[in-house]
GROMACS .gro file of C-alpha atoms in nm:
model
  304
    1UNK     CA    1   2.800   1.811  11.150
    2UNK     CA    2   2.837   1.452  11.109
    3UNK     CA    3   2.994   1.231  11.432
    4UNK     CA    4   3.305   1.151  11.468
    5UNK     CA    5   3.397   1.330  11.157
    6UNK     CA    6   3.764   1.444  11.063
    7UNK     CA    7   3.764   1.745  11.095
    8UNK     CA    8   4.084   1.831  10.789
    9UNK     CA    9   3.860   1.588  10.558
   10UNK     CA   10   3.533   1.794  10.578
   11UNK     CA   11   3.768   2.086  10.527
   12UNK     CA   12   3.969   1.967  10.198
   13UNK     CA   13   3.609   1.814  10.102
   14UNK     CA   14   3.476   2.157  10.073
   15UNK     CA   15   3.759   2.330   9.964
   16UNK     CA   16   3.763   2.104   9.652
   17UNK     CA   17   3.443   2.250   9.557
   18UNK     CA   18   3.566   2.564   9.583
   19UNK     CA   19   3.865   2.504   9.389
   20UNK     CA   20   3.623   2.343   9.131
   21UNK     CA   21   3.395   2.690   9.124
   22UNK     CA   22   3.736   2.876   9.068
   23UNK     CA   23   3.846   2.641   8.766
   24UNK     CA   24   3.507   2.737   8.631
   25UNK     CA   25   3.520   3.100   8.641
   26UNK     CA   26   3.893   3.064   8.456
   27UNK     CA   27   3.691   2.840   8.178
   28UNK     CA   28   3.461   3.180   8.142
   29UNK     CA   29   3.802   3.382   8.110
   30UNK     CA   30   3.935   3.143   7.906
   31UNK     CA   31   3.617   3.162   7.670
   32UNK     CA   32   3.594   3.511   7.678
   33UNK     CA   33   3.930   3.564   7.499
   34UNK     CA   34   3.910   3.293   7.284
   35UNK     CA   35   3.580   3.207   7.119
   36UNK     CA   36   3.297   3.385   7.333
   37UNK     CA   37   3.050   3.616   7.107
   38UNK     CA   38   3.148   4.029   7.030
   39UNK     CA   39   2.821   4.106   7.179
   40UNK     CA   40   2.781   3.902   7.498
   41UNK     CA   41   3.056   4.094   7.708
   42UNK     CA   42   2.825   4.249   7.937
   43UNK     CA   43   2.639   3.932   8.017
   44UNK     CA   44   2.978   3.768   8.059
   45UNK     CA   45   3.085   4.015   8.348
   46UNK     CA   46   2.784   3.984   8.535
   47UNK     CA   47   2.833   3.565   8.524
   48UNK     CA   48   3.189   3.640   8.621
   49UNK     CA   49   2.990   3.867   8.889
   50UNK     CA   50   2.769   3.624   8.997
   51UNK     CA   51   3.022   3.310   9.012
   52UNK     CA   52   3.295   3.577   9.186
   53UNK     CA   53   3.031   3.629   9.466
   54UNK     CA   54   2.991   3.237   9.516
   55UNK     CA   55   3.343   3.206   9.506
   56UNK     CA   56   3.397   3.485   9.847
   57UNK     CA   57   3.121   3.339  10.030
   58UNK     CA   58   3.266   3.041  10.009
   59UNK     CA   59   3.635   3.141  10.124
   60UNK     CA   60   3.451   3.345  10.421
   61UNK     CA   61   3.247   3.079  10.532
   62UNK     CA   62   3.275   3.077  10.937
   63UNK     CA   63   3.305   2.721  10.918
   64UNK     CA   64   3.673   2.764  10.772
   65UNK     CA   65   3.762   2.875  11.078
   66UNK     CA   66   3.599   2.614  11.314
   67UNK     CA   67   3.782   2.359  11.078
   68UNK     CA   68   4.111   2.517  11.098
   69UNK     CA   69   4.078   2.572  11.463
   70UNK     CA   70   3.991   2.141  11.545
   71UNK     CA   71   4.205   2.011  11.230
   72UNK     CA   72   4.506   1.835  11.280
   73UNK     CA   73   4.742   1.776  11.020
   74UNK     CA   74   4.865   1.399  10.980
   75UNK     CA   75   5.173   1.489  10.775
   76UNK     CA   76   5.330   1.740  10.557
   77UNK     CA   77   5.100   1.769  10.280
   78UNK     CA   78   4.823   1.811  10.531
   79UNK     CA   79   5.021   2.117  10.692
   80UNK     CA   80   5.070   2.252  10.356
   81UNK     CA   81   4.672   2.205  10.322
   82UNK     CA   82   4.645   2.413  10.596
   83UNK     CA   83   4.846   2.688  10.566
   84UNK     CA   84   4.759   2.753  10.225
   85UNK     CA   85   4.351   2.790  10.316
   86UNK     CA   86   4.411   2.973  10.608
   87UNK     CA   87   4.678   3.230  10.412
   88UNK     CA   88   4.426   3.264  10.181
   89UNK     CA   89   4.098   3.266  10.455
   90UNK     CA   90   4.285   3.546  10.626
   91UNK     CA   91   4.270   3.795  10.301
   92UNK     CA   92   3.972   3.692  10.166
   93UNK     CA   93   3.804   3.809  10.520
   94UNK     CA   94   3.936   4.112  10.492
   95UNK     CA   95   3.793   4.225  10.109
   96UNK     CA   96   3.436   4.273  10.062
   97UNK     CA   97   3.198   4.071   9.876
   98UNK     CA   98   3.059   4.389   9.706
   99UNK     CA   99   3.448   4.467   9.605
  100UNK     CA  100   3.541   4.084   9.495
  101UNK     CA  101   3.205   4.099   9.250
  102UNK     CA  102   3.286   4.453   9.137
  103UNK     CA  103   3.661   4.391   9.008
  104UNK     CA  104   3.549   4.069   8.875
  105UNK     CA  105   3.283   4.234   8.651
  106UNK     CA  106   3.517   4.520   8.525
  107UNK     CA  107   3.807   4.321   8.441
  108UNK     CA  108   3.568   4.129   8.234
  109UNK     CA  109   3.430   4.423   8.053
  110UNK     CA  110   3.808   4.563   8.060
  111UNK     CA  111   3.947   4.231   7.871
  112UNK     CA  112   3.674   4.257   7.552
  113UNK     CA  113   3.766   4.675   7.561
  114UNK     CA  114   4.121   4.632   7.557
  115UNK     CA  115   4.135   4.362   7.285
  116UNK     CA  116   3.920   4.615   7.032
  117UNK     CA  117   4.153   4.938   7.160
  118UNK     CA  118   4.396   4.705   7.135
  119UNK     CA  119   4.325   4.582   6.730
  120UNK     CA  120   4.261   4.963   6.637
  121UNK     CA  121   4.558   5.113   6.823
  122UNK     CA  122   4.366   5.348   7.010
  123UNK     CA  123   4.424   5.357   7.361
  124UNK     CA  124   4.200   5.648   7.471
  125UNK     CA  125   3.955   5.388   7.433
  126UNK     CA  126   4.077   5.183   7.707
  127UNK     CA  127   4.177   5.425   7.939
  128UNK     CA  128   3.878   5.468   8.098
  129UNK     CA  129   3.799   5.145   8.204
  130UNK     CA  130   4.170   5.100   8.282
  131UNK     CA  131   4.133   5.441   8.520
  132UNK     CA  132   3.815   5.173   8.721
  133UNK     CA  133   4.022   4.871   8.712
  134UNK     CA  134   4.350   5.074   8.903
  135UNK     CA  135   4.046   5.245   9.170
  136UNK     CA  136   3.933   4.911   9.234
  137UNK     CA  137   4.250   4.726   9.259
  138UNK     CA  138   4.382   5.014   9.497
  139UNK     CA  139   4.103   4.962   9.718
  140UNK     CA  140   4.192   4.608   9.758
  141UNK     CA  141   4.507   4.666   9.850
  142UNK     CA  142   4.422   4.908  10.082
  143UNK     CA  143   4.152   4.647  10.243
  144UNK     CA  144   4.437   4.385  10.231
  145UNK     CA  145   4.732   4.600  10.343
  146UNK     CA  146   4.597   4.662  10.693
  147UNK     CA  147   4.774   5.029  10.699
  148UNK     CA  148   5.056   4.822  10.480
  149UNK     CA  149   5.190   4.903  10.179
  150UNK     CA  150   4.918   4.903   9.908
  151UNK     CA  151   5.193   4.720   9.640
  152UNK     CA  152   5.315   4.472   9.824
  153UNK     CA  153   4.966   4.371   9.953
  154UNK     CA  154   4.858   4.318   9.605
  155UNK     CA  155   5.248   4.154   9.506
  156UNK     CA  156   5.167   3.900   9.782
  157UNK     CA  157   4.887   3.766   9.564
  158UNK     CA  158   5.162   3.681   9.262
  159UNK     CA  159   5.448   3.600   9.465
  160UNK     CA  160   5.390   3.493   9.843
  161UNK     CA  161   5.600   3.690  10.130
  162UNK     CA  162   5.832   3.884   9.914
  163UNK     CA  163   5.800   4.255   9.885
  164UNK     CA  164   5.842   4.519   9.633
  165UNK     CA  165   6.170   4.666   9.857
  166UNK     CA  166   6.296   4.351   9.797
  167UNK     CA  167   6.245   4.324   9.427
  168UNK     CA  168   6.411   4.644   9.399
  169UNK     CA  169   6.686   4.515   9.529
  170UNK     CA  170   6.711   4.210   9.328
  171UNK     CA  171   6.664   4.444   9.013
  172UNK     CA  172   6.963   4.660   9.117
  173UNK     CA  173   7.185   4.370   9.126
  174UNK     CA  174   7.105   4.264   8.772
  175UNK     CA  175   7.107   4.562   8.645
  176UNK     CA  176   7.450   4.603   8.540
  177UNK     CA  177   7.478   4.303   8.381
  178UNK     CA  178   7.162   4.324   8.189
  179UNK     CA  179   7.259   4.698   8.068
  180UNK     CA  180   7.596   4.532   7.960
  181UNK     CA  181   7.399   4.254   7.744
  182UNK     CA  182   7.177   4.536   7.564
  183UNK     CA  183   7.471   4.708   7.466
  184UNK     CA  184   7.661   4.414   7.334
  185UNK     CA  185   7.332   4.282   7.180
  186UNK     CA  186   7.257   4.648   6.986
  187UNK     CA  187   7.640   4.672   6.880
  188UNK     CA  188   7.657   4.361   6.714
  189UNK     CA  189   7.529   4.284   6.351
  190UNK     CA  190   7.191   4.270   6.343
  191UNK     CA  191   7.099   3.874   6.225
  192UNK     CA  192   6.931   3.813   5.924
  193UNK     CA  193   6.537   3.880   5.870
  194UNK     CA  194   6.320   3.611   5.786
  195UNK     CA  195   6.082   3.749   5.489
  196UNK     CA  196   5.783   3.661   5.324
  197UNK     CA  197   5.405   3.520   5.380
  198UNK     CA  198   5.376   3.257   5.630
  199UNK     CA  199   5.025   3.091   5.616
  200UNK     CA  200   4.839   3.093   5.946
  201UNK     CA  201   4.716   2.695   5.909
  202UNK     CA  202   5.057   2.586   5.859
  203UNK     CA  203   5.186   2.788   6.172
  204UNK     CA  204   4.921   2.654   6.403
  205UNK     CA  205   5.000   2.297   6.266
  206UNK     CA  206   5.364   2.323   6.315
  207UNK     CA  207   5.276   2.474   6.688
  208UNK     CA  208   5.112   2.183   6.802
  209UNK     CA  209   5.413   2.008   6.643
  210UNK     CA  210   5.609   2.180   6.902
  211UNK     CA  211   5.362   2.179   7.148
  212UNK     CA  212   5.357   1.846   7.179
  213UNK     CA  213   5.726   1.816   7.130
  214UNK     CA  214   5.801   2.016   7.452
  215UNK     CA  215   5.644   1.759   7.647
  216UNK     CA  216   5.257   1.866   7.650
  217UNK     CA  217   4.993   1.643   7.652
  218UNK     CA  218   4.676   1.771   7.436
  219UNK     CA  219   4.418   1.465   7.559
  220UNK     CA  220   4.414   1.718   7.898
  221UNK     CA  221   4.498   2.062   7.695
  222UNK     CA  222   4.440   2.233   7.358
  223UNK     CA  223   4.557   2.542   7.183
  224UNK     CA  224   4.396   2.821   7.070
  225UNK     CA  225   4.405   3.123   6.911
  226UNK     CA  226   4.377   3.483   7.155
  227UNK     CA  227   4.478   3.790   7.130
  228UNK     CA  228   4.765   3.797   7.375
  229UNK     CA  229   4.862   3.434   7.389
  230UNK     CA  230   4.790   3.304   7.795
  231UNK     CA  231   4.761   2.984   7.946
  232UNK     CA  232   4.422   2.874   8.177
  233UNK     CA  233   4.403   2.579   8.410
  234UNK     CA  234   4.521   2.323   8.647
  235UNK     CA  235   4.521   1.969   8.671
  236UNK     CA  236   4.329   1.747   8.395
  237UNK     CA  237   4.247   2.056   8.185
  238UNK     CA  238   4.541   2.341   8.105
  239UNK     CA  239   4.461   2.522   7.803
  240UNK     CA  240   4.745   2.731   7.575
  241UNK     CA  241   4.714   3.016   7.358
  242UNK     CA  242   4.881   3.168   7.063
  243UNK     CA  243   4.899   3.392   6.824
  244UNK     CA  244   4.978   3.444   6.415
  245UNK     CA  245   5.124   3.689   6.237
  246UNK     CA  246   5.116   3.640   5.823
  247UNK     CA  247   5.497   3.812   5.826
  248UNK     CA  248   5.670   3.647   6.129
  249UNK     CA  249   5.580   3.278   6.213
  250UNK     CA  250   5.829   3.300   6.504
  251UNK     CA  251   5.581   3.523   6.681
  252UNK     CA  252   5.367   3.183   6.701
  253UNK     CA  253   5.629   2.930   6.788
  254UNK     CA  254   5.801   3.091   7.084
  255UNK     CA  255   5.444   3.228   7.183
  256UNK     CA  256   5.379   2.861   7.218
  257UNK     CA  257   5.649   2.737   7.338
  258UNK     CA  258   5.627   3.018   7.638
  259UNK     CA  259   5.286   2.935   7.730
  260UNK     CA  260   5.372   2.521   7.657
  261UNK     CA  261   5.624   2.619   7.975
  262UNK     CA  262   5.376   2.699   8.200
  263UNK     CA  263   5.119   2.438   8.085
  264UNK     CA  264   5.323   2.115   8.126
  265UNK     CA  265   5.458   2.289   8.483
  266UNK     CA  266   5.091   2.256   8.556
  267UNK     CA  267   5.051   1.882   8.423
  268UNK     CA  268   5.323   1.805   8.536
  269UNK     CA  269   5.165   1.830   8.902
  270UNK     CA  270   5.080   1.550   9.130
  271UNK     CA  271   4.731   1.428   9.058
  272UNK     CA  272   4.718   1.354   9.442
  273UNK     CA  273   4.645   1.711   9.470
  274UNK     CA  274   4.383   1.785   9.222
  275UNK     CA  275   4.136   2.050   9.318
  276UNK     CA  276   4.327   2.149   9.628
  277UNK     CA  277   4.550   2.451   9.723
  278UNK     CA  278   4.863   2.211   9.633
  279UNK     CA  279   4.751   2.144   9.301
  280UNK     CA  280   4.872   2.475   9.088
  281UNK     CA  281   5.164   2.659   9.057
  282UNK     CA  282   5.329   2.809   9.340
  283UNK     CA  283   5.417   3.164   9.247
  284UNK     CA  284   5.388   3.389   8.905
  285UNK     CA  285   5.786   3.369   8.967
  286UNK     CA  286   5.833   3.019   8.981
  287UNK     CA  287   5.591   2.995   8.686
  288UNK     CA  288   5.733   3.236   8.489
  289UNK     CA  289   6.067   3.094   8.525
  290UNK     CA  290   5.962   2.781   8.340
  291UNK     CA  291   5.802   2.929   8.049
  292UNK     CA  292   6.122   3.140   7.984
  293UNK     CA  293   6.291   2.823   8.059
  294UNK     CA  294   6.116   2.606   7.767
  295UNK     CA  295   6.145   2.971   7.532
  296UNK     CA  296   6.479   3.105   7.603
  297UNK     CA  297   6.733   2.810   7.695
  298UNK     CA  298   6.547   2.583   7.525
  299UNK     CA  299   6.368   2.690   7.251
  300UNK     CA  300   6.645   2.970   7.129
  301UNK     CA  301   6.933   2.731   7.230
  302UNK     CA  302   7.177   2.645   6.925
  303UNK     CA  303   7.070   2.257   6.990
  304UNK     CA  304   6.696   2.364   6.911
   0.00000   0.00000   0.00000
């Protein structure tokens, strides 16, 4: 340990590193579904493995705590700091490595499975590895849950001290509106069908059109084709997806303009807090509502 040495600046030194090792293992997920080789799936889990099991060691390292215990935060972005490494210190202690490399292997080989069950519509052949992913996921949440509730120890990873008691409620409350909007939506006339062959070029063109339009910067992003469109990334590197379809070139647009919604929420972060627990989204909620946002009011408003 070096003298006189801030304690919160070794800290957010090392946990830049770590947040660097995670951006890498989303560029292998991000590869995987976009441009990685049919035949190297099983060589890609066990590098997803191997980088997963870097990844947990450092999170566990005891010097996290011996930081956390002597740091001292100067203001509220420091506090933030804080909270956020211990929160996440806290639940990586409590799942093992062995566990952490295992579901980050079998998701991998899940992805490459369910994208060929997915192109010959035949689920039975993703089943399977679908039954390992759920055994593995419950046994995190029973290592996180602490005698909890399994779902809400594993909703706390997508949206941060909510529960799924209170999401229940918060569906109940919309529901009767939202069962009043179907109806009115399926009684009305049905609009009119855009028909014929729309060439795939000419939709990824006009998609990066849009792209761009929406506020999205390619110098630190570009778009790609997957098979479920997703977007990958933080700070001076988000990446987009899309998809085509020859018969609806709407499928691509508002598949772009979704994910475009949760890129530039990303960009649009302070570069202040690049590779640090401040510098990516929140919440699935609070990103979610911003890719609806740029889709839905925006990009299916009347104005639009």
């Amino acid at each position: 340990m070096i003298a006189n040495s801030n304690p919160y600046d070794e800290l957010m030194a090392f946990q830049r590193d770590t947040e660097a090792l995670e951006e890498v293992a989303g560029r292998l997920g991000w590869d995987q579904e976009t441009m990685m080789p049919e035949g190297a799936t099983d060589q890609r889990a066990a590098e997803r493995a191997a980088i997963s099991k870097v990844i947990h060691a450092r999170n566990t390292d005891p010097q996290i705590s011996d930081w956390l215990a002597r740091a001292e935060p100067q203001d509220d972005v420091a506090a933030a700091n804080l909270r956020l490494i211990r929160r996440n210190h806290d639940k990586m202690m409590k799942v093992p490595a062995r566990l952490a490399a295992e579901i980050a292997s079998t998701t991998s080989k899940a992805q490459s499975i369910w994208a060929a069950a997915r192109q010959a519509e035949d689920v039975s052949a993703f089943l399977p590895v679908l039954e390992n992913v759920v055994a593995l996921r419950k046994e995190e949440a029973a290592a996180l849950a602490d005698g909890g509730d399994l779902y809400d120890a594993l909703l706390d990873g997508y949206e941060p001290n909510t529960s799924g008691a209170r999401i229940a409620d918060m569906f109940a409350s919309m529901r009767p509106r939202l069962v009043a909007l179907r109806e009115a939506v399926l009684s009305a006339k049905a609009p009119m069908i855009l028909s014929g062959h729309f060439d795939e070029t000419m939709q990824l063109q006009l998609s990066a059109e849009l792209a761009q339009a929406f506020g999205y910067n390619l110098d630190n992003g570009r778009i790609d084709k997957a098979v479920h469109p997703f977007s990958s990334g933080s700070g001076q590197d988000v990446r987009i997806t899309t998809r085509t379809n020859p018969a609806d070139p709407f499928n691509c647009f508002y598949s772009t303009i979704h994910e475009v919604g949760h890129a530039t929420y990303e960009q649009g972060i302070d570069d202040a807090h690049f590779l640090t627990p401040l510098g990516r989204g929140v919440s699935l909620g609070v990103h979610e509502s911003q890719s609806r946002i740029y889709e839905n009011q925006l990009g299916r408003s009347r104005a639009f």
